[in-house]
Each structure stands twice: as structure tokens, then as C-alpha cells.
């Protein structure tokens, strides 16, 4: 879903809120905390702030305390996305959102921005963290759609998660260059998309 809307403000603001509960202040959180966008949050709190698993779970609860009512809508739809989705639907393509964000949040965001009618399925993580890894979410999406990887195209904005996963799993891959992946990063990476936008 990071190729549909820019979630930076909402996610980084929610992480900053959670860290503040632990007495941690972050300068320029919307820049400093961007590594939290995409990967599982529990792991990110552990990796970047040395939290124990228990502390990470508390931080995740604080994150959701801000994100659920406020941060969830602190994002913007990328220009041209509604039109592109409508064109794909008109061409007979089946569309699915596969996201590491909890599915309940992904659905609310799509409804808020009137994008929900463009998708055949919305598949995301679970709130209890039992399905949070990209591979598990993709497997769930394929099962939901009743299709195989070689009949699907993965569109993502992260080289080392989305595109690497696609390369290793039989998907065609479209990389959307964004603030998360730049042309310079692509030139240095062994992970190769089929199409770059």
C-alpha cells in the first residue's frame, strides 16, 4: 500500500509518539524514523532502539494508540494513482493490496481515500502479529485470489523486500521509485525489477 499513498507523516509521527512514552525524543522524526516504514514494527523497535521484546510490544501498543485515530489518515494519495487503478480495472485486471500494515488499518485507509472499490482483495498483517512478514502476507493474498506467482505482478517500492521477494518467488516485479528507493540505490543493487516507474 506504500505505492498508493505516502504514509510517512502518520507512521513516523506514531513511532515518535511511542518513543516519547519511553522518554526518548527524536529530532526531525519525519526524516529520522523513516526506516520504520515497511518492516514489522516490533523488529524495528528492537533493531533501532535496542528494545526487548516486551518493550517492543509496549511500544507497538503506544504506536497504535496514536496511529489508530490520527496517524492512519496523516498520509496522501500519490498523484495519478486513482486514474491508474481505474485503467487497470477497465482493462480487466484483478487488483489486490498486500501489505505488512494490519489489514484492518489498510481497509480504513482505502475507504477513507475512496480507493477500496478498485481492489478485489485487501490482504494485510494481523493485529496479533501472527501474520506480519511479507512472505506470509503474499501467500495469504495468493490464496485469497486463487492464483499463482507466475500469473501475478508485484508492485512495490522497496528493493530489498518487495523486489527481492518477487525475484526469489517467481513474480514479475514493478519497482516504483520513491523516497524509499532511489535510482542510485537501484543502480547499486543486485535486485532487479522487470519495470521501473
PDB file of C-alpha atoms in Angstrom:
ATOM      1  CA  UNK A   1       0.000   0.000   0.000  1.00  0.00           C
ATOM      2  CA  UNK A   2       3.025   2.277   0.153  1.00  0.00           C
ATOM      3  CA  UNK A   3       2.784   2.690  -3.606  1.00  0.00           C
ATOM      4  CA  UNK A   4      -0.758   4.082  -3.284  1.00  0.00           C
ATOM      5  CA  UNK A   5      -0.380   6.640  -0.524  1.00  0.00           C
ATOM      6  CA  UNK A   6       2.584   8.312   1.141  1.00  0.00           C
ATOM      7  CA  UNK A   7       2.356   7.198   4.793  1.00  0.00           C
ATOM      8  CA  UNK A   8       5.494   8.937   6.069  1.00  0.00           C
ATOM      9  CA  UNK A   9       3.913  11.557   8.336  1.00  0.00           C
ATOM     10  CA  UNK A  10       1.467   9.179  10.005  1.00  0.00           C
ATOM     11  CA  UNK A  11       3.901   6.326  10.604  1.00  0.00           C
ATOM     12  CA  UNK A  12       6.854   8.379  11.766  1.00  0.00           C
ATOM     13  CA  UNK A  13       4.597  10.528  13.946  1.00  0.00           C
ATOM     14  CA  UNK A  14       3.156   7.407  15.542  1.00  0.00           C
ATOM     15  CA  UNK A  15       6.639   5.988  16.189  1.00  0.00           C
ATOM     16  CA  UNK A  16       7.742   9.320  17.724  1.00  0.00           C
ATOM     17  CA  UNK A  17       4.668   9.238  19.986  1.00  0.00           C
ATOM     18  CA  UNK A  18       5.532   5.714  21.127  1.00  0.00           C
ATOM     19  CA  UNK A  19       9.177   6.571  21.768  1.00  0.00           C
ATOM     20  CA  UNK A  20       8.158   9.626  23.792  1.00  0.00           C
ATOM     21  CA  UNK A  21       6.326   7.277  26.170  1.00  0.00           C
ATOM     22  CA  UNK A  22       9.765   5.818  26.949  1.00  0.00           C
ATOM     23  CA  UNK A  23      11.291   9.268  27.412  1.00  0.00           C
ATOM     24  CA  UNK A  24      13.001   9.189  24.009  1.00  0.00           C
ATOM     25  CA  UNK A  25      12.931  12.407  21.994  1.00  0.00           C
ATOM     26  CA  UNK A  26      13.732  12.305  18.275  1.00  0.00           C
ATOM     27  CA  UNK A  27      14.946  15.288  16.248  1.00  0.00           C
ATOM     28  CA  UNK A  28      13.195  15.601  12.881  1.00  0.00           C
ATOM     29  CA  UNK A  29      11.167  12.382  13.310  1.00  0.00           C
ATOM     30  CA  UNK A  30       9.679  12.500   9.804  1.00  0.00           C
ATOM     31  CA  UNK A  31      13.196  12.041   8.427  1.00  0.00           C
ATOM     32  CA  UNK A  32      14.945  10.136  11.212  1.00  0.00           C
ATOM     33  CA  UNK A  33      12.254   7.486  11.667  1.00  0.00           C
ATOM     34  CA  UNK A  34      11.682   6.588   8.001  1.00  0.00           C
ATOM     35  CA  UNK A  35      13.373   3.165   8.460  1.00  0.00           C
ATOM     36  CA  UNK A  36      10.237   2.191  10.413  1.00  0.00           C
ATOM     37  CA  UNK A  37       8.168   2.433   7.220  1.00  0.00           C
ATOM     38  CA  UNK A  38       7.670  -1.033   5.782  1.00  0.00           C
ATOM     39  CA  UNK A  39       9.306  -3.608   8.096  1.00  0.00           C
ATOM     40  CA  UNK A  40       7.494  -5.211  11.055  1.00  0.00           C
ATOM     41  CA  UNK A  41       7.324  -2.632  13.841  1.00  0.00           C
ATOM     42  CA  UNK A  42       8.265  -4.970  16.688  1.00  0.00           C
ATOM     43  CA  UNK A  43      11.533  -5.792  14.945  1.00  0.00           C
ATOM     44  CA  UNK A  44      12.200  -2.146  14.156  1.00  0.00           C
ATOM     45  CA  UNK A  45      11.797  -1.045  17.771  1.00  0.00           C
ATOM     46  CA  UNK A  46      14.233  -3.790  18.766  1.00  0.00           C
ATOM     47  CA  UNK A  47      16.692  -3.070  15.965  1.00  0.00           C
ATOM     48  CA  UNK A  48      16.844   0.717  16.105  1.00  0.00           C
ATOM     49  CA  UNK A  49      16.298   1.360  19.827  1.00  0.00           C
ATOM     50  CA  UNK A  50      17.514  -1.840  21.455  1.00  0.00           C
ATOM     51  CA  UNK A  51      14.129  -2.628  22.980  1.00  0.00           C
ATOM     52  CA  UNK A  52      13.471  -6.038  24.492  1.00  0.00           C
ATOM     53  CA  UNK A  53      10.544  -7.947  23.000  1.00  0.00           C
ATOM     54  CA  UNK A  54       8.372  -6.872  25.940  1.00  0.00           C
ATOM     55  CA  UNK A  55       9.371  -3.227  25.492  1.00  0.00           C
ATOM     56  CA  UNK A  56       8.741  -3.510  21.745  1.00  0.00           C
ATOM     57  CA  UNK A  57       5.248  -4.848  22.410  1.00  0.00           C
ATOM     58  CA  UNK A  58       4.546  -1.919  24.738  1.00  0.00           C
ATOM     59  CA  UNK A  59       5.901   0.470  22.104  1.00  0.00           C
ATOM     60  CA  UNK A  60       3.653  -1.115  19.483  1.00  0.00           C
ATOM     61  CA  UNK A  61       0.638  -0.577  21.750  1.00  0.00           C
ATOM     62  CA  UNK A  62       1.607   3.082  22.181  1.00  0.00           C
ATOM     63  CA  UNK A  63       2.141   3.378  18.401  1.00  0.00           C
ATOM     64  CA  UNK A  64      -1.381   2.131  17.767  1.00  0.00           C
ATOM     65  CA  UNK A  65      -2.731   4.469  20.449  1.00  0.00           C
ATOM     66  CA  UNK A  66      -1.760   7.368  18.173  1.00  0.00           C
ATOM     67  CA  UNK A  67      -1.965   5.697  14.774  1.00  0.00           C
ATOM     68  CA  UNK A  68      -5.467   4.245  15.007  1.00  0.00           C
ATOM     69  CA  UNK A  69      -7.384   7.524  15.492  1.00  0.00           C
ATOM     70  CA  UNK A  70      -4.936  10.017  13.962  1.00  0.00           C
ATOM     71  CA  UNK A  71      -1.789   8.786  12.195  1.00  0.00           C
ATOM     72  CA  UNK A  72      -3.739   6.431   9.963  1.00  0.00           C
ATOM     73  CA  UNK A  73      -5.065   9.380   7.943  1.00  0.00           C
ATOM     74  CA  UNK A  74      -1.908  11.501   8.023  1.00  0.00           C
ATOM     75  CA  UNK A  75      -0.991  10.456   4.519  1.00  0.00           C
ATOM     76  CA  UNK A  76      -1.716  11.492   0.947  1.00  0.00           C
ATOM     77  CA  UNK A  77      -2.603   9.641  -2.235  1.00  0.00           C
ATOM     78  CA  UNK A  78       0.178   9.769  -4.802  1.00  0.00           C
ATOM     79  CA  UNK A  79      -0.757  11.754  -7.947  1.00  0.00           C
ATOM     80  CA  UNK A  80      -2.235   9.634 -10.724  1.00  0.00           C
ATOM     81  CA  UNK A  81      -2.978   6.587  -8.562  1.00  0.00           C
ATOM     82  CA  UNK A  82      -6.799   6.703  -8.736  1.00  0.00           C
ATOM     83  CA  UNK A  83      -6.661   7.057 -12.525  1.00  0.00           C
ATOM     84  CA  UNK A  84      -4.120   4.235 -12.884  1.00  0.00           C
ATOM     85  CA  UNK A  85      -6.232   1.899 -10.760  1.00  0.00           C
ATOM     86  CA  UNK A  86      -9.337   2.686 -12.795  1.00  0.00           C
ATOM     87  CA  UNK A  87      -7.445   1.996 -16.028  1.00  0.00           C
ATOM     88  CA  UNK A  88      -6.222  -1.348 -14.745  1.00  0.00           C
ATOM     89  CA  UNK A  89      -9.741  -2.298 -13.665  1.00  0.00           C
ATOM     90  CA  UNK A  90     -11.130  -1.249 -17.030  1.00  0.00           C
ATOM     91  CA  UNK A  91      -8.532  -3.496 -18.697  1.00  0.00           C
ATOM     92  CA  UNK A  92      -9.868  -6.447 -16.731  1.00  0.00           C
ATOM     93  CA  UNK A  93      -7.009  -6.768 -14.235  1.00  0.00           C
ATOM     94  CA  UNK A  94      -7.644  -8.129 -10.753  1.00  0.00           C
ATOM     95  CA  UNK A  95      -6.062  -5.946  -8.082  1.00  0.00           C
ATOM     96  CA  UNK A  96      -5.060  -6.782  -4.540  1.00  0.00           C
ATOM     97  CA  UNK A  97      -3.366  -4.812  -1.783  1.00  0.00           C
ATOM     98  CA  UNK A  98      -0.771  -6.938   0.052  1.00  0.00           C
ATOM     99  CA  UNK A  99       0.657  -5.007   2.987  1.00  0.00           C
ATOM    100  CA  UNK A 100       2.637  -5.526   6.170  1.00  0.00           C
ATOM    101  CA  UNK A 101       0.300  -2.967   7.765  1.00  0.00           C
ATOM    102  CA  UNK A 102      -2.527  -4.548   9.772  1.00  0.00           C
ATOM    103  CA  UNK A 103      -5.321  -5.381   7.365  1.00  0.00           C
ATOM    104  CA  UNK A 104      -7.916  -3.510   9.411  1.00  0.00           C
ATOM    105  CA  UNK A 105      -5.886  -0.312   9.011  1.00  0.00           C
ATOM    106  CA  UNK A 106      -5.288  -0.851   5.299  1.00  0.00           C
ATOM    107  CA  UNK A 107      -9.028  -1.205   4.718  1.00  0.00           C
ATOM    108  CA  UNK A 108      -9.772   2.001   6.640  1.00  0.00           C
ATOM    109  CA  UNK A 109      -7.177   3.938   4.629  1.00  0.00           C
ATOM    110  CA  UNK A 110      -8.519   2.692   1.288  1.00  0.00           C
ATOM    111  CA  UNK A 111     -12.073   3.562   2.316  1.00  0.00           C
ATOM    112  CA  UNK A 112     -11.004   6.999   3.561  1.00  0.00           C
ATOM    113  CA  UNK A 113      -9.450   7.830   0.200  1.00  0.00           C
ATOM    114  CA  UNK A 114     -12.255   6.138  -1.823  1.00  0.00           C
ATOM    115  CA  UNK A 115      -9.847   3.582  -3.303  1.00  0.00           C
ATOM    116  CA  UNK A 116     -11.455   0.466  -1.810  1.00  0.00           C
ATOM    117  CA  UNK A 117     -13.719  -0.187  -4.803  1.00  0.00           C
ATOM    118  CA  UNK A 118     -10.647  -0.599  -7.032  1.00  0.00           C
ATOM    119  CA  UNK A 119      -9.493  -3.795  -5.318  1.00  0.00           C
ATOM    120  CA  UNK A 120     -10.667  -7.394  -5.435  1.00  0.00           C
ATOM    121  CA  UNK A 121      -8.954  -8.118  -2.135  1.00  0.00           C
ATOM    122  CA  UNK A 122      -7.107  -6.381   0.688  1.00  0.00           C
ATOM    123  CA  UNK A 123      -4.631  -8.655   2.458  1.00  0.00           C
ATOM    124  CA  UNK A 124      -2.543  -7.465   5.355  1.00  0.00           C
ATOM    125  CA  UNK A 125      -0.952  -8.308   8.649  1.00  0.00           C
ATOM    126  CA  UNK A 126      -2.872  -9.347  11.719  1.00  0.00           C
ATOM    127  CA  UNK A 127      -3.029  -7.190  14.833  1.00  0.00           C
ATOM    128  CA  UNK A 128      -1.696 -10.072  16.944  1.00  0.00           C
ATOM    129  CA  UNK A 129       1.449 -10.211  14.762  1.00  0.00           C
ATOM    130  CA  UNK A 130       0.847 -13.848  13.700  1.00  0.00           C
ATOM    131  CA  UNK A 131       0.915 -12.768  10.051  1.00  0.00           C
ATOM    132  CA  UNK A 132       3.307  -9.868   9.581  1.00  0.00           C
ATOM    133  CA  UNK A 133       6.173 -10.950   7.292  1.00  0.00           C
ATOM    134  CA  UNK A 134       5.957 -10.055   3.615  1.00  0.00           C
ATOM    135  CA  UNK A 135       6.161 -13.705   2.542  1.00  0.00           C
ATOM    136  CA  UNK A 136       3.209 -14.650   4.756  1.00  0.00           C
ATOM    137  CA  UNK A 137       1.112 -11.721   3.551  1.00  0.00           C
ATOM    138  CA  UNK A 138       1.844 -12.559  -0.096  1.00  0.00           C
ATOM    139  CA  UNK A 139       0.967 -16.238   0.438  1.00  0.00           C
ATOM    140  CA  UNK A 140      -2.306 -15.109   2.022  1.00  0.00           C
ATOM    141  CA  UNK A 141      -3.001 -12.782  -0.921  1.00  0.00           C
ATOM    142  CA  UNK A 142      -2.340 -15.517  -3.497  1.00  0.00           C
ATOM    143  CA  UNK A 143      -4.616 -17.904  -1.619  1.00  0.00           C
ATOM    144  CA  UNK A 144      -7.325 -15.265  -1.366  1.00  0.00           C
ATOM    145  CA  UNK A 145      -7.143 -14.556  -5.115  1.00  0.00           C
ATOM    146  CA  UNK A 146      -6.728 -18.222  -6.056  1.00  0.00           C
ATOM    147  CA  UNK A 147      -3.703 -17.544  -8.246  1.00  0.00           C
ATOM    148  CA  UNK A 148      -0.021 -18.485  -8.558  1.00  0.00           C
ATOM    149  CA  UNK A 149       3.057 -16.198  -8.505  1.00  0.00           C
ATOM    150  CA  UNK A 150       3.785 -16.684 -12.207  1.00  0.00           C
ATOM    151  CA  UNK A 151       0.349 -15.253 -13.029  1.00  0.00           C
ATOM    152  CA  UNK A 152       0.814 -12.191 -10.825  1.00  0.00           C
ATOM    153  CA  UNK A 153       2.763  -8.935 -10.907  1.00  0.00           C
ATOM    154  CA  UNK A 154       4.114  -7.465  -7.701  1.00  0.00           C
ATOM    155  CA  UNK A 155       4.285  -3.671  -7.472  1.00  0.00           C
ATOM    156  CA  UNK A 156       6.483  -2.385  -4.674  1.00  0.00           C
ATOM    157  CA  UNK A 157       8.676   0.495  -3.574  1.00  0.00           C
ATOM    158  CA  UNK A 158      11.382  -1.366  -1.639  1.00  0.00           C
ATOM    159  CA  UNK A 159      14.232  -3.102  -3.400  1.00  0.00           C
ATOM    160  CA  UNK A 160      15.353  -5.332  -0.580  1.00  0.00           C
ATOM    161  CA  UNK A 161      11.938  -6.565   0.493  1.00  0.00           C
ATOM    162  CA  UNK A 162       9.420  -6.230  -2.341  1.00  0.00           C
ATOM    163  CA  UNK A 163      11.671  -6.736  -5.349  1.00  0.00           C
ATOM    164  CA  UNK A 164      13.996  -9.301  -3.776  1.00  0.00           C
ATOM    165  CA  UNK A 165      10.974 -11.304  -2.655  1.00  0.00           C
ATOM    166  CA  UNK A 166       9.485 -11.109  -6.143  1.00  0.00           C
ATOM    167  CA  UNK A 167      12.780 -12.172  -7.756  1.00  0.00           C
ATOM    168  CA  UNK A 168      13.030 -15.177  -5.442  1.00  0.00           C
ATOM    169  CA  UNK A 169       9.373 -16.217  -5.707  1.00  0.00           C
ATOM    170  CA  UNK A 170       8.505 -16.236  -9.396  1.00  0.00           C
ATOM    171  CA  UNK A 171       6.705 -12.897  -9.615  1.00  0.00           C
ATOM    172  CA  UNK A 172       7.161 -10.285 -12.276  1.00  0.00           C
ATOM    173  CA  UNK A 173       8.133  -7.128 -10.406  1.00  0.00           C
ATOM    174  CA  UNK A 174       7.436  -3.438 -10.895  1.00  0.00           C
ATOM    175  CA  UNK A 175       9.513  -1.046  -8.798  1.00  0.00           C
ATOM    176  CA  UNK A 176       8.112   2.379  -8.004  1.00  0.00           C
ATOM    177  CA  UNK A 177      10.964   4.799  -7.360  1.00  0.00           C
ATOM    178  CA  UNK A 178      10.157   6.901  -4.332  1.00  0.00           C
ATOM    179  CA  UNK A 179      11.762   8.393  -1.288  1.00  0.00           C
ATOM    180  CA  UNK A 180      12.385   4.825  -0.072  1.00  0.00           C
ATOM    181  CA  UNK A 181      14.205   3.648  -3.206  1.00  0.00           C
ATOM    182  CA  UNK A 182      16.193   5.938  -5.459  1.00  0.00           C
ATOM    183  CA  UNK A 183      17.710   5.456  -8.895  1.00  0.00           C
ATOM    184  CA  UNK A 184      21.150   5.430  -7.243  1.00  0.00           C
ATOM    185  CA  UNK A 185      20.139   2.592  -4.919  1.00  0.00           C
ATOM    186  CA  UNK A 186      18.747   0.645  -7.867  1.00  0.00           C
ATOM    187  CA  UNK A 187      21.992   1.031  -9.823  1.00  0.00           C
ATOM    188  CA  UNK A 188      23.981  -0.491  -6.934  1.00  0.00           C
ATOM    189  CA  UNK A 189      21.574  -3.331  -6.151  1.00  0.00           C
ATOM    190  CA  UNK A 190      21.582  -6.934  -7.393  1.00  0.00           C
ATOM    191  CA  UNK A 191      17.786  -6.984  -7.066  1.00  0.00           C
ATOM    192  CA  UNK A 192      16.268  -6.320 -10.482  1.00  0.00           C
ATOM    193  CA  UNK A 193      12.674  -5.323 -11.223  1.00  0.00           C
ATOM    194  CA  UNK A 194      11.120  -6.032 -14.621  1.00  0.00           C
ATOM    195  CA  UNK A 195       9.775  -2.482 -14.859  1.00  0.00           C
ATOM    196  CA  UNK A 196      10.760   0.732 -13.087  1.00  0.00           C
ATOM    197  CA  UNK A 197       8.281   3.582 -12.662  1.00  0.00           C
TER     198      UNK A 197
END
